[in-house]
């Protein structure tokens, strides 16, 4: 199986990390579209265009069988379009894990951190409306402009990042939020800081494991054997912090990096 995975930068590697635990005998190509990051502060049309160009690149260059949109923002803007344009491709997107969060919360107070574009998108509103009928839960939604840039700069533990999170999380801490949805694939990279700021036992929800399992099951339906090594090739459209990559994909040795222009 040949798998194409993309995100605006390092965030989607949190999904790739989960895939390394589950997927075997496959070739994985990852594009970090750092030239156009952050997606979360771009228009719907721009994000759609980046997503279509990257998908076409994967198909033309690597003849992929499966596409993983390892980005909540791009999923919100482009997944419907992609499914319509590429009906024979396995396509899996990333959505904020509101459903597992609603199931896990004890206090009935759930925080949602995401990019401005994801929270504004129809897809998110639809998800929340559907789930609101299932259980009486209060959602604390917070857009986090600037957080992706801090993470891309390697400033996960820097003072600006901590101050941003302190401001955004204080209302959640004061209102007994016990479960936080990480609605952007970059945010697991600041999971430890979030836990420290919240000063309590906390469920942090991200969906990398669920995506990896779904890919395995859809791949096997199409004859994938899941045997042997997973080979990963990383591309970025502009600069990227290679040290952070090694840190996220710890233990995974077969990583090659090439700079491309899309
Ligand atoms: N990692 C992406 C997401 O899951 C997008 C971050 C961005 O570029 O704003 O939403």
PDB file of C-alpha atoms and ligand atoms in Angstrom:
ATOM      1  CA  UNK A   1       0.000   0.000   0.000  1.00  0.00           C
ATOM      2  CA  UNK A   2       1.243   3.475  -0.842  1.00  0.00           C
ATOM      3  CA  UNK A   3       0.013   6.152   1.531  1.00  0.00           C
ATOM      4  CA  UNK A   4       0.130   9.933   1.109  1.00  0.00           C
ATOM      5  CA  UNK A   5      -0.170  12.011   4.284  1.00  0.00           C
ATOM      6  CA  UNK A   6      -0.170  15.794   4.502  1.00  0.00           C
ATOM      7  CA  UNK A   7      -0.449  18.696   6.889  1.00  0.00           C
ATOM      8  CA  UNK A   8       0.697  22.313   6.916  1.00  0.00           C
ATOM      9  CA  UNK A   9       3.808  21.295   8.847  1.00  0.00           C
ATOM     10  CA  UNK A  10       4.899  19.128  11.746  1.00  0.00           C
ATOM     11  CA  UNK A  11       1.439  18.476  13.215  1.00  0.00           C
ATOM     12  CA  UNK A  12       0.475  15.594  10.941  1.00  0.00           C
ATOM     13  CA  UNK A  13       3.533  13.723  12.189  1.00  0.00           C
ATOM     14  CA  UNK A  14       1.575  13.071  15.397  1.00  0.00           C
ATOM     15  CA  UNK A  15      -0.755  11.035  13.162  1.00  0.00           C
ATOM     16  CA  UNK A  16       2.190   9.380  11.385  1.00  0.00           C
ATOM     17  CA  UNK A  17       3.597   8.467  14.809  1.00  0.00           C
ATOM     18  CA  UNK A  18       0.354   6.596  15.572  1.00  0.00           C
ATOM     19  CA  UNK A  19       0.520   4.949  12.142  1.00  0.00           C
ATOM     20  CA  UNK A  20       4.019   3.606  12.838  1.00  0.00           C
ATOM     21  CA  UNK A  21       2.476   1.538  15.662  1.00  0.00           C
ATOM     22  CA  UNK A  22      -0.145  -0.096  13.443  1.00  0.00           C
ATOM     23  CA  UNK A  23       0.754  -0.031   9.741  1.00  0.00           C
ATOM     24  CA  UNK A  24       3.353  -2.403   8.302  1.00  0.00           C
ATOM     25  CA  UNK A  25       4.526  -3.342   4.831  1.00  0.00           C
ATOM     26  CA  UNK A  26       3.675   0.010   3.282  1.00  0.00           C
ATOM     27  CA  UNK A  27       5.322   3.099   1.818  1.00  0.00           C
ATOM     28  CA  UNK A  28       4.317   6.372   3.431  1.00  0.00           C
ATOM     29  CA  UNK A  29       4.959   9.760   1.820  1.00  0.00           C
ATOM     30  CA  UNK A  30       4.469  12.836   4.001  1.00  0.00           C
ATOM     31  CA  UNK A  31       4.199  16.423   2.826  1.00  0.00           C
ATOM     32  CA  UNK A  32       4.654  19.236   5.328  1.00  0.00           C
ATOM     33  CA  UNK A  33       3.333  22.261   3.435  1.00  0.00           C
ATOM     34  CA  UNK A  34       5.356  24.731   5.476  1.00  0.00           C
ATOM     35  CA  UNK A  35       5.403  27.245   2.625  1.00  0.00           C
ATOM     36  CA  UNK A  36       1.669  27.784   3.148  1.00  0.00           C
ATOM     37  CA  UNK A  37       1.479  27.304   6.937  1.00  0.00           C
ATOM     38  CA  UNK A  38      -0.453  28.085   9.011  1.00  0.00           C
ATOM     39  CA  UNK A  39      -3.548  26.763   7.235  1.00  0.00           C
ATOM     40  CA  UNK A  40      -5.763  27.734  10.159  1.00  0.00           C
ATOM     41  CA  UNK A  41      -5.514  31.407   9.327  1.00  0.00           C
ATOM     42  CA  UNK A  42      -6.072  31.035   5.539  1.00  0.00           C
ATOM     43  CA  UNK A  43      -9.342  31.225   3.611  1.00  0.00           C
ATOM     44  CA  UNK A  44     -11.457  28.199   2.795  1.00  0.00           C
ATOM     45  CA  UNK A  45     -10.558  28.572  -0.910  1.00  0.00           C
ATOM     46  CA  UNK A  46      -6.817  28.719  -0.241  1.00  0.00           C
ATOM     47  CA  UNK A  47      -6.868  25.628   1.971  1.00  0.00           C
ATOM     48  CA  UNK A  48      -8.934  23.750  -0.615  1.00  0.00           C
ATOM     49  CA  UNK A  49      -6.463  24.652  -3.338  1.00  0.00           C
ATOM     50  CA  UNK A  50      -3.417  23.518  -1.321  1.00  0.00           C
ATOM     51  CA  UNK A  51      -5.171  20.233  -0.508  1.00  0.00           C
ATOM     52  CA  UNK A  52      -6.071  19.524  -4.140  1.00  0.00           C
ATOM     53  CA  UNK A  53      -2.560  20.340  -5.380  1.00  0.00           C
ATOM     54  CA  UNK A  54      -0.888  18.111  -2.810  1.00  0.00           C
ATOM     55  CA  UNK A  55      -3.267  15.220  -3.523  1.00  0.00           C
ATOM     56  CA  UNK A  56      -2.633  15.498  -7.262  1.00  0.00           C
ATOM     57  CA  UNK A  57       1.118  15.562  -6.589  1.00  0.00           C
ATOM     58  CA  UNK A  58       0.839  12.346  -4.551  1.00  0.00           C
ATOM     59  CA  UNK A  59      -1.147  10.663  -7.304  1.00  0.00           C
ATOM     60  CA  UNK A  60       1.107  11.802 -10.162  1.00  0.00           C
ATOM     61  CA  UNK A  61       4.392  11.131  -8.399  1.00  0.00           C
ATOM     62  CA  UNK A  62       3.696   8.174  -6.131  1.00  0.00           C
ATOM     63  CA  UNK A  63       0.451   6.604  -7.384  1.00  0.00           C
ATOM     64  CA  UNK A  64      -0.900   6.457  -3.839  1.00  0.00           C
ATOM     65  CA  UNK A  65      -3.680   4.059  -2.774  1.00  0.00           C
ATOM     66  CA  UNK A  66      -4.635   5.993   0.351  1.00  0.00           C
ATOM     67  CA  UNK A  67      -4.683   9.646   1.365  1.00  0.00           C
ATOM     68  CA  UNK A  68      -4.602  10.752   4.993  1.00  0.00           C
ATOM     69  CA  UNK A  69      -5.502  14.387   5.542  1.00  0.00           C
ATOM     70  CA  UNK A  70      -3.581  14.694   8.819  1.00  0.00           C
ATOM     71  CA  UNK A  71      -4.945  18.162   9.444  1.00  0.00           C
ATOM     72  CA  UNK A  72      -8.292  19.151  10.950  1.00  0.00           C
ATOM     73  CA  UNK A  73      -8.279  22.458   9.074  1.00  0.00           C
ATOM     74  CA  UNK A  74      -7.724  20.900   5.629  1.00  0.00           C
ATOM     75  CA  UNK A  75     -10.241  18.157   6.397  1.00  0.00           C
ATOM     76  CA  UNK A  76     -12.861  20.756   7.174  1.00  0.00           C
ATOM     77  CA  UNK A  77     -12.166  22.710   3.973  1.00  0.00           C
ATOM     78  CA  UNK A  78     -11.459  19.948   1.476  1.00  0.00           C
ATOM     79  CA  UNK A  79     -12.533  16.426   2.394  1.00  0.00           C
ATOM     80  CA  UNK A  80     -15.856  16.481   0.538  1.00  0.00           C
ATOM     81  CA  UNK A  81     -14.202  17.816  -2.586  1.00  0.00           C
ATOM     82  CA  UNK A  82     -11.401  15.263  -2.406  1.00  0.00           C
ATOM     83  CA  UNK A  83     -13.842  12.362  -2.011  1.00  0.00           C
ATOM     84  CA  UNK A  84     -15.804  13.540  -5.035  1.00  0.00           C
ATOM     85  CA  UNK A  85     -12.695  14.035  -7.206  1.00  0.00           C
ATOM     86  CA  UNK A  86     -10.902  10.825  -6.244  1.00  0.00           C
ATOM     87  CA  UNK A  87     -13.603   8.175  -5.711  1.00  0.00           C
ATOM     88  CA  UNK A  88     -11.262   5.182  -5.974  1.00  0.00           C
ATOM     89  CA  UNK A  89      -8.784   6.472  -3.371  1.00  0.00           C
ATOM     90  CA  UNK A  90      -9.029   5.539   0.312  1.00  0.00           C
ATOM     91  CA  UNK A  91      -9.419   8.969   1.940  1.00  0.00           C
ATOM     92  CA  UNK A  92      -9.344   9.495   5.698  1.00  0.00           C
ATOM     93  CA  UNK A  93      -9.595  12.916   7.307  1.00  0.00           C
ATOM     94  CA  UNK A  94      -8.996  14.223  10.820  1.00  0.00           C
ATOM     95  CA  UNK A  95     -11.852  15.583  12.899  1.00  0.00           C
ATOM     96  CA  UNK A  96     -11.880  16.922  16.454  1.00  0.00           C
ATOM     97  CA  UNK A  97     -12.618  13.974  18.784  1.00  0.00           C
ATOM     98  CA  UNK A  98     -15.724  15.498  20.359  1.00  0.00           C
ATOM     99  CA  UNK A  99     -17.516  12.151  20.516  1.00  0.00           C
ATOM    100  CA  UNK A 100     -14.901  10.319  22.641  1.00  0.00           C
ATOM    101  CA  UNK A 101     -14.578  13.459  24.799  1.00  0.00           C
ATOM    102  CA  UNK A 102     -18.302  13.512  25.540  1.00  0.00           C
ATOM    103  CA  UNK A 103     -18.104   9.856  26.517  1.00  0.00           C
ATOM    104  CA  UNK A 104     -15.100  10.395  28.818  1.00  0.00           C
ATOM    105  CA  UNK A 105     -15.964  13.552  30.732  1.00  0.00           C
ATOM    106  CA  UNK A 106     -17.057  13.217  34.354  1.00  0.00           C
ATOM    107  CA  UNK A 107     -17.677  16.903  35.022  1.00  0.00           C
ATOM    108  CA  UNK A 108     -19.705  17.396  31.817  1.00  0.00           C
ATOM    109  CA  UNK A 109     -17.352  20.242  30.826  1.00  0.00           C
ATOM    110  CA  UNK A 110     -15.288  19.716  27.684  1.00  0.00           C
ATOM    111  CA  UNK A 111     -12.709  22.069  26.161  1.00  0.00           C
ATOM    112  CA  UNK A 112     -12.076  22.218  22.407  1.00  0.00           C
ATOM    113  CA  UNK A 113      -8.840  23.757  21.102  1.00  0.00           C
ATOM    114  CA  UNK A 114      -8.594  24.215  17.329  1.00  0.00           C
ATOM    115  CA  UNK A 115      -7.532  26.630  14.620  1.00  0.00           C
ATOM    116  CA  UNK A 116      -9.808  29.583  13.789  1.00  0.00           C
ATOM    117  CA  UNK A 117     -10.674  28.015  10.385  1.00  0.00           C
ATOM    118  CA  UNK A 118     -11.683  24.674  11.914  1.00  0.00           C
ATOM    119  CA  UNK A 119     -13.978  26.248  14.510  1.00  0.00           C
ATOM    120  CA  UNK A 120     -15.592  28.500  11.892  1.00  0.00           C
ATOM    121  CA  UNK A 121     -16.141  25.631   9.421  1.00  0.00           C
ATOM    122  CA  UNK A 122     -19.576  24.122   8.711  1.00  0.00           C
ATOM    123  CA  UNK A 123     -18.202  20.663   9.337  1.00  0.00           C
ATOM    124  CA  UNK A 124     -17.359  21.447  12.962  1.00  0.00           C
ATOM    125  CA  UNK A 125     -20.720  23.126  13.562  1.00  0.00           C
ATOM    126  CA  UNK A 126     -22.482  20.099  12.113  1.00  0.00           C
ATOM    127  CA  UNK A 127     -20.478  17.712  14.322  1.00  0.00           C
ATOM    128  CA  UNK A 128     -21.320  19.702  17.451  1.00  0.00           C
ATOM    129  CA  UNK A 129     -25.018  19.985  16.559  1.00  0.00           C
ATOM    130  CA  UNK A 130     -25.289  16.238  16.004  1.00  0.00           C
ATOM    131  CA  UNK A 131     -23.504  15.343  19.247  1.00  0.00           C
ATOM    132  CA  UNK A 132     -25.346  17.935  21.342  1.00  0.00           C
ATOM    133  CA  UNK A 133     -28.368  15.652  21.161  1.00  0.00           C
ATOM    134  CA  UNK A 134     -26.455  12.742  22.715  1.00  0.00           C
ATOM    135  CA  UNK A 135     -25.465  14.072  26.147  1.00  0.00           C
ATOM    136  CA  UNK A 136     -25.832  17.275  28.107  1.00  0.00           C
ATOM    137  CA  UNK A 137     -22.295  18.661  27.994  1.00  0.00           C
ATOM    138  CA  UNK A 138     -20.968  22.231  28.097  1.00  0.00           C
ATOM    139  CA  UNK A 139     -18.316  22.943  25.445  1.00  0.00           C
ATOM    140  CA  UNK A 140     -15.592  25.552  25.967  1.00  0.00           C
ATOM    141  CA  UNK A 141     -14.378  26.315  22.444  1.00  0.00           C
ATOM    142  CA  UNK A 142     -11.124  28.167  21.984  1.00  0.00           C
ATOM    143  CA  UNK A 143      -9.406  29.173  18.740  1.00  0.00           C
ATOM    144  CA  UNK A 144      -5.632  29.289  19.152  1.00  0.00           C
ATOM    145  CA  UNK A 145      -4.194  31.718  16.570  1.00  0.00           C
ATOM    146  CA  UNK A 146      -0.402  31.762  16.648  1.00  0.00           C
ATOM    147  CA  UNK A 147       0.033  28.424  18.434  1.00  0.00           C
ATOM    148  CA  UNK A 148       0.930  26.479  15.279  1.00  0.00           C
ATOM    149  CA  UNK A 149       3.689  29.007  14.481  1.00  0.00           C
ATOM    150  CA  UNK A 150       5.121  28.643  17.988  1.00  0.00           C
ATOM    151  CA  UNK A 151       5.212  24.860  17.576  1.00  0.00           C
ATOM    152  CA  UNK A 152       6.784  25.080  14.105  1.00  0.00           C
ATOM    153  CA  UNK A 153       9.493  27.297  15.637  1.00  0.00           C
ATOM    154  CA  UNK A 154      10.203  24.618  18.249  1.00  0.00           C
ATOM    155  CA  UNK A 155       8.899  26.909  20.996  1.00  0.00           C
ATOM    156  CA  UNK A 156       6.691  24.283  22.691  1.00  0.00           C
ATOM    157  CA  UNK A 157       8.034  25.169  26.128  1.00  0.00           C
ATOM    158  CA  UNK A 158       8.805  28.843  25.436  1.00  0.00           C
ATOM    159  CA  UNK A 159       7.359  31.634  27.554  1.00  0.00           C
ATOM    160  CA  UNK A 160       5.116  33.041  24.766  1.00  0.00           C
ATOM    161  CA  UNK A 161       3.543  29.597  24.251  1.00  0.00           C
ATOM    162  CA  UNK A 162       2.969  29.191  27.992  1.00  0.00           C
ATOM    163  CA  UNK A 163       1.362  32.635  28.266  1.00  0.00           C
ATOM    164  CA  UNK A 164      -0.939  31.943  25.305  1.00  0.00           C
ATOM    165  CA  UNK A 165      -2.074  28.651  26.822  1.00  0.00           C
ATOM    166  CA  UNK A 166      -2.477  30.201  30.273  1.00  0.00           C
ATOM    167  CA  UNK A 167      -4.846  32.833  28.835  1.00  0.00           C
ATOM    168  CA  UNK A 168      -6.868  30.349  26.749  1.00  0.00           C
ATOM    169  CA  UNK A 169      -7.067  27.620  29.389  1.00  0.00           C
ATOM    170  CA  UNK A 170      -7.854  29.699  32.486  1.00  0.00           C
ATOM    171  CA  UNK A 171     -11.650  29.743  31.842  1.00  0.00           C
ATOM    172  CA  UNK A 172     -11.499  25.976  31.335  1.00  0.00           C
ATOM    173  CA  UNK A 173      -9.537  25.421  34.551  1.00  0.00           C
ATOM    174  CA  UNK A 174     -11.897  27.666  36.530  1.00  0.00           C
ATOM    175  CA  UNK A 175     -14.949  25.817  35.179  1.00  0.00           C
ATOM    176  CA  UNK A 176     -13.811  22.243  35.961  1.00  0.00           C
ATOM    177  CA  UNK A 177     -13.148  21.156  32.387  1.00  0.00           C
ATOM    178  CA  UNK A 178     -11.738  17.618  32.725  1.00  0.00           C
ATOM    179  CA  UNK A 179     -11.441  16.672  29.041  1.00  0.00           C
ATOM    180  CA  UNK A 180      -9.831  18.678  26.249  1.00  0.00           C
ATOM    181  CA  UNK A 181     -10.152  17.898  22.555  1.00  0.00           C
ATOM    182  CA  UNK A 182      -6.943  18.674  20.664  1.00  0.00           C
ATOM    183  CA  UNK A 183      -8.665  19.733  17.443  1.00  0.00           C
ATOM    184  CA  UNK A 184      -5.433  20.434  15.563  1.00  0.00           C
ATOM    185  CA  UNK A 185      -2.804  17.794  14.905  1.00  0.00           C
ATOM    186  CA  UNK A 186      -0.060  20.159  16.093  1.00  0.00           C
ATOM    187  CA  UNK A 187      -1.480  20.448  19.609  1.00  0.00           C
ATOM    188  CA  UNK A 188      -0.441  17.025  20.991  1.00  0.00           C
ATOM    189  CA  UNK A 189       3.075  18.513  20.783  1.00  0.00           C
ATOM    190  CA  UNK A 190       2.105  20.921  23.606  1.00  0.00           C
ATOM    191  CA  UNK A 191       0.072  18.315  25.513  1.00  0.00           C
ATOM    192  CA  UNK A 192       2.420  18.368  28.515  1.00  0.00           C
ATOM    193  CA  UNK A 193       2.215  22.166  28.799  1.00  0.00           C
ATOM    194  CA  UNK A 194      -1.590  22.009  28.612  1.00  0.00           C
ATOM    195  CA  UNK A 195      -1.667  19.456  31.432  1.00  0.00           C
ATOM    196  CA  UNK A 196       0.593  21.600  33.582  1.00  0.00           C
ATOM    197  CA  UNK A 197      -1.518  24.730  33.041  1.00  0.00           C
ATOM    198  CA  UNK A 198      -4.753  22.863  33.813  1.00  0.00           C
ATOM    199  CA  UNK A 199      -3.312  21.512  37.110  1.00  0.00           C
ATOM    200  CA  UNK A 200      -5.665  18.543  37.241  1.00  0.00           C
ATOM    201  CA  UNK A 201      -6.277  15.018  36.001  1.00  0.00           C
ATOM    202  CA  UNK A 202      -7.116  15.595  32.384  1.00  0.00           C
ATOM    203  CA  UNK A 203      -8.186  13.590  29.350  1.00  0.00           C
ATOM    204  CA  UNK A 204      -6.471  14.914  26.230  1.00  0.00           C
ATOM    205  CA  UNK A 205      -8.172  13.644  23.097  1.00  0.00           C
ATOM    206  CA  UNK A 206      -6.504  13.291  19.727  1.00  0.00           C
ATOM    207  CA  UNK A 207      -7.439  10.916  16.970  1.00  0.00           C
ATOM    208  CA  UNK A 208      -4.164   9.590  15.510  1.00  0.00           C
ATOM    209  CA  UNK A 209      -4.739   6.044  16.810  1.00  0.00           C
ATOM    210  CA  UNK A 210      -8.283   5.927  15.429  1.00  0.00           C
ATOM    211  CA  UNK A 211      -7.043   7.106  12.012  1.00  0.00           C
ATOM    212  CA  UNK A 212      -4.300   4.469  11.941  1.00  0.00           C
ATOM    213  CA  UNK A 213      -6.782   1.687  12.782  1.00  0.00           C
ATOM    214  CA  UNK A 214      -9.271   2.891  10.189  1.00  0.00           C
ATOM    215  CA  UNK A 215      -6.537   2.912   7.535  1.00  0.00           C
ATOM    216  CA  UNK A 216      -5.528  -0.615   8.458  1.00  0.00           C
ATOM    217  CA  UNK A 217      -9.078  -1.866   8.154  1.00  0.00           C
ATOM    218  CA  UNK A 218      -9.828  -0.083   4.847  1.00  0.00           C
ATOM    219  CA  UNK A 219      -6.432  -1.152   3.458  1.00  0.00           C
ATOM    220  CA  UNK A 220      -6.998  -4.798   4.386  1.00  0.00           C
ATOM    221  CA  UNK A 221     -10.379  -4.718   2.644  1.00  0.00           C
ATOM    222  CA  UNK A 222      -8.423  -3.822  -0.488  1.00  0.00           C
ATOM    223  CA  UNK A 223      -5.887  -6.645  -0.013  1.00  0.00           C
ATOM    224  CA  UNK A 224      -3.157  -4.949   2.071  1.00  0.00           C
ATOM    225  CA  UNK A 225      -1.170  -7.648   3.944  1.00  0.00           C
ATOM    226  CA  UNK A 226       0.301  -5.543   6.775  1.00  0.00           C
ATOM    227  CA  UNK A 227       3.531  -7.464   6.776  1.00  0.00           C
ATOM    228  CA  UNK A 228       7.117  -6.149   6.717  1.00  0.00           C
ATOM    229  CA  UNK A 229       8.506  -2.652   7.198  1.00  0.00           C
ATOM    230  CA  UNK A 230       6.861   0.759   6.989  1.00  0.00           C
ATOM    231  CA  UNK A 231       9.049   3.029   4.871  1.00  0.00           C
ATOM    232  CA  UNK A 232       8.594   6.757   5.456  1.00  0.00           C
ATOM    233  CA  UNK A 233       9.706   9.554   3.136  1.00  0.00           C
ATOM    234  CA  UNK A 234       9.226  13.128   4.287  1.00  0.00           C
ATOM    235  CA  UNK A 235       8.928  16.174   2.043  1.00  0.00           C
ATOM    236  CA  UNK A 236       8.519  19.801   2.983  1.00  0.00           C
ATOM    237  CA  UNK A 237       7.647  22.742   0.755  1.00  0.00           C
ATOM    238  CA  UNK A 238       9.810  25.131   2.825  1.00  0.00           C
ATOM    239  CA  UNK A 239      12.003  25.063   5.933  1.00  0.00           C
ATOM    240  CA  UNK A 240      11.200  22.581   8.670  1.00  0.00           C
ATOM    241  CA  UNK A 241      12.804  21.754  12.003  1.00  0.00           C
ATOM    242  CA  UNK A 242      14.483  18.382  11.492  1.00  0.00           C
ATOM    243  CA  UNK A 243      15.239  17.936  15.179  1.00  0.00           C
ATOM    244  CA  UNK A 244      11.537  18.055  16.032  1.00  0.00           C
ATOM    245  CA  UNK A 245      10.876  15.451  13.324  1.00  0.00           C
ATOM    246  CA  UNK A 246      13.397  13.063  14.895  1.00  0.00           C
ATOM    247  CA  UNK A 247      11.846  13.707  18.283  1.00  0.00           C
ATOM    248  CA  UNK A 248       8.281  12.919  17.098  1.00  0.00           C
ATOM    249  CA  UNK A 249       9.223   9.864  15.051  1.00  0.00           C
ATOM    250  CA  UNK A 250      11.616   8.581  17.688  1.00  0.00           C
ATOM    251  CA  UNK A 251      12.910   5.110  16.929  1.00  0.00           C
ATOM    252  CA  UNK A 252      11.772   5.198  13.335  1.00  0.00           C
ATOM    253  CA  UNK A 253      14.972   5.192  11.365  1.00  0.00           C
ATOM    254  CA  UNK A 254      14.046   5.020   7.687  1.00  0.00           C
ATOM    255  CA  UNK A 255      13.242   8.676   7.163  1.00  0.00           C
ATOM    256  CA  UNK A 256      14.524  10.596   4.157  1.00  0.00           C
ATOM    257  CA  UNK A 257      13.988  14.286   3.671  1.00  0.00           C
ATOM    258  CA  UNK A 258      13.685  16.127   0.375  1.00  0.00           C
ATOM    259  CA  UNK A 259      12.634  19.687  -0.303  1.00  0.00           C
ATOM    260  CA  UNK A 260      10.075  20.064  -3.077  1.00  0.00           C
ATOM    261  CA  UNK A 261       8.175  22.929  -4.605  1.00  0.00           C
ATOM    262  CA  UNK A 262       4.535  22.246  -5.302  1.00  0.00           C
TER     263      UNK A 262
HETATM  264  N1  LIG B   1      -2.274  20.835  11.950  1.00  0.00           N
HETATM  265  C1  LIG B   1      -3.380  21.458  11.341  1.00  0.00           C
HETATM  266  C2  LIG B   1      -4.701  21.094  11.935  1.00  0.00           C
HETATM  267  O1  LIG B   1      -4.858  19.990  12.387  1.00  0.00           O
HETATM  268  C3  LIG B   1      -3.315  22.878  10.873  1.00  0.00           C
HETATM  269  C4  LIG B   1      -2.483  23.847  11.525  1.00  0.00           C
HETATM  270  C5  LIG B   1      -2.364  25.125  10.753  1.00  0.00           C
HETATM  271  O2  LIG B   1      -1.608  25.135   9.799  1.00  0.00           O
HETATM  272  O3  LIG B   1      -3.002  26.112  11.135  1.00  0.00           O
HETATM  273  O4  LIG B   1      -5.622  21.871  11.945  1.00  0.00           O
END
